[in-house]
Coordinates of C-alpha atoms in Angstrom, one line a residue:
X240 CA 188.0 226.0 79.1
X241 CA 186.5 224.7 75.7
X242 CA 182.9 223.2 76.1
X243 CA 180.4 221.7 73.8
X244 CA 176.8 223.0 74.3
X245 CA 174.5 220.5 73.3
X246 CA 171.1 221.8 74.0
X247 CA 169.5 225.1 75.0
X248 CA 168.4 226.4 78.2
X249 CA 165.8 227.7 80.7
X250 CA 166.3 231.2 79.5
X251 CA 166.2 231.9 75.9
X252 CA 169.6 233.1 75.7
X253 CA 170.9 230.3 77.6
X254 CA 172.9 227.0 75.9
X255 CA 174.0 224.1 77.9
X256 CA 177.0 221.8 78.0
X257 CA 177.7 219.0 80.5
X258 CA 181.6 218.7 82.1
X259 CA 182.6 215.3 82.1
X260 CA 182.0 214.0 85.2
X261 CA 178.0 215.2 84.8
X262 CA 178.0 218.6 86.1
X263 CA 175.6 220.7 84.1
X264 CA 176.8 224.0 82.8
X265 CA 174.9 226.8 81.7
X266 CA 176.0 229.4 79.1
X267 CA 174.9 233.1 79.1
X268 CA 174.2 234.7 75.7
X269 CA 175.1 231.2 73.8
X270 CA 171.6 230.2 72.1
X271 CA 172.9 230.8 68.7
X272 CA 176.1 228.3 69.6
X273 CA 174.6 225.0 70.1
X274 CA 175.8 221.5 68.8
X275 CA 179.3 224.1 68.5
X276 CA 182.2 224.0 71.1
X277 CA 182.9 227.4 72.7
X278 CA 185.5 229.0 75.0
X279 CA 184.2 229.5 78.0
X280 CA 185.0 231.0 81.6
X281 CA 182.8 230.4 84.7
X282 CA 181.2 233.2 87.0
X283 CA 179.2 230.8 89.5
X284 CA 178.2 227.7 90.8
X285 CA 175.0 226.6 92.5
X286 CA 174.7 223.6 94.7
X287 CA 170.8 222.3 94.6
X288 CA 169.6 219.3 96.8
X289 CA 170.0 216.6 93.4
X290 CA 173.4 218.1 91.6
X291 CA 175.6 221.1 91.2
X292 CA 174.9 223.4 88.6
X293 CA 178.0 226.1 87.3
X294 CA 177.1 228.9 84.9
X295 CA 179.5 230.6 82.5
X296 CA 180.2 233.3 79.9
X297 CA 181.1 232.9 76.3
X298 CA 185.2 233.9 76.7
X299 CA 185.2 237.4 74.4
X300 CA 187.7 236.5 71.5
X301 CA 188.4 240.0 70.9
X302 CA 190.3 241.1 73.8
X303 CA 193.7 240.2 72.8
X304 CA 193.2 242.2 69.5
X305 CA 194.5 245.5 69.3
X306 CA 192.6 248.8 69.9
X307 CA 191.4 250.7 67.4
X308 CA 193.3 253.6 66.3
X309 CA 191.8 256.8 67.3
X310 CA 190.9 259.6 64.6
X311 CA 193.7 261.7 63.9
X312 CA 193.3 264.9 65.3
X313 CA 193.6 267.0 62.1
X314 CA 190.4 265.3 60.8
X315 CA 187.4 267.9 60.4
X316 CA 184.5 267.0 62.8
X317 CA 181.3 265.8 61.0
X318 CA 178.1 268.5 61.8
X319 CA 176.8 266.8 64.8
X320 CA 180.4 266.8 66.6
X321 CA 180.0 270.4 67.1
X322 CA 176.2 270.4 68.2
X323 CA 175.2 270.7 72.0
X324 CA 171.8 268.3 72.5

């Protein structure tokens, strides 16, 4: 779900965004997004005595990218590959 986050929250890693019938939601790890509109997916709701509240995660972009390739095999390990700590 797409949301605008239009101010920041109680935590300082928090933003918040409002759904459109009023329903506050907060944002974890979305300070740094504010006045944007971000992809989001939600992990809980709250009901308090005046409003219910949901919280969400930023949705990670980089999922449906490929993985990296691994190192091919016949590549010479550097020094510290070989060490024991």
């Amino acid at each position: 779900m797409m949301l605008e986050l239009t101010q920041k929250g109680q935590d300082t890693h928090q933003a918040v965004g409002h759904l459109t019938d009023g329903t506050m939601v907060v944002v974890e790890h979305a300070n740094n997004l504010i006045n944007q509109t971000v992809e989001i997916e939600f992990i809980r709701s709250l009901q308090t005595s005046s409003r219910e509240m949901m919280f969400a995660k930023l949705v990670d972009s980089n999922k449906n990218t490929p993985p990296k390739k691994p190192m091919p095999r016949d590549k010479k390990p550097t020094q510290y590959q070989n060490k024991s700590f």
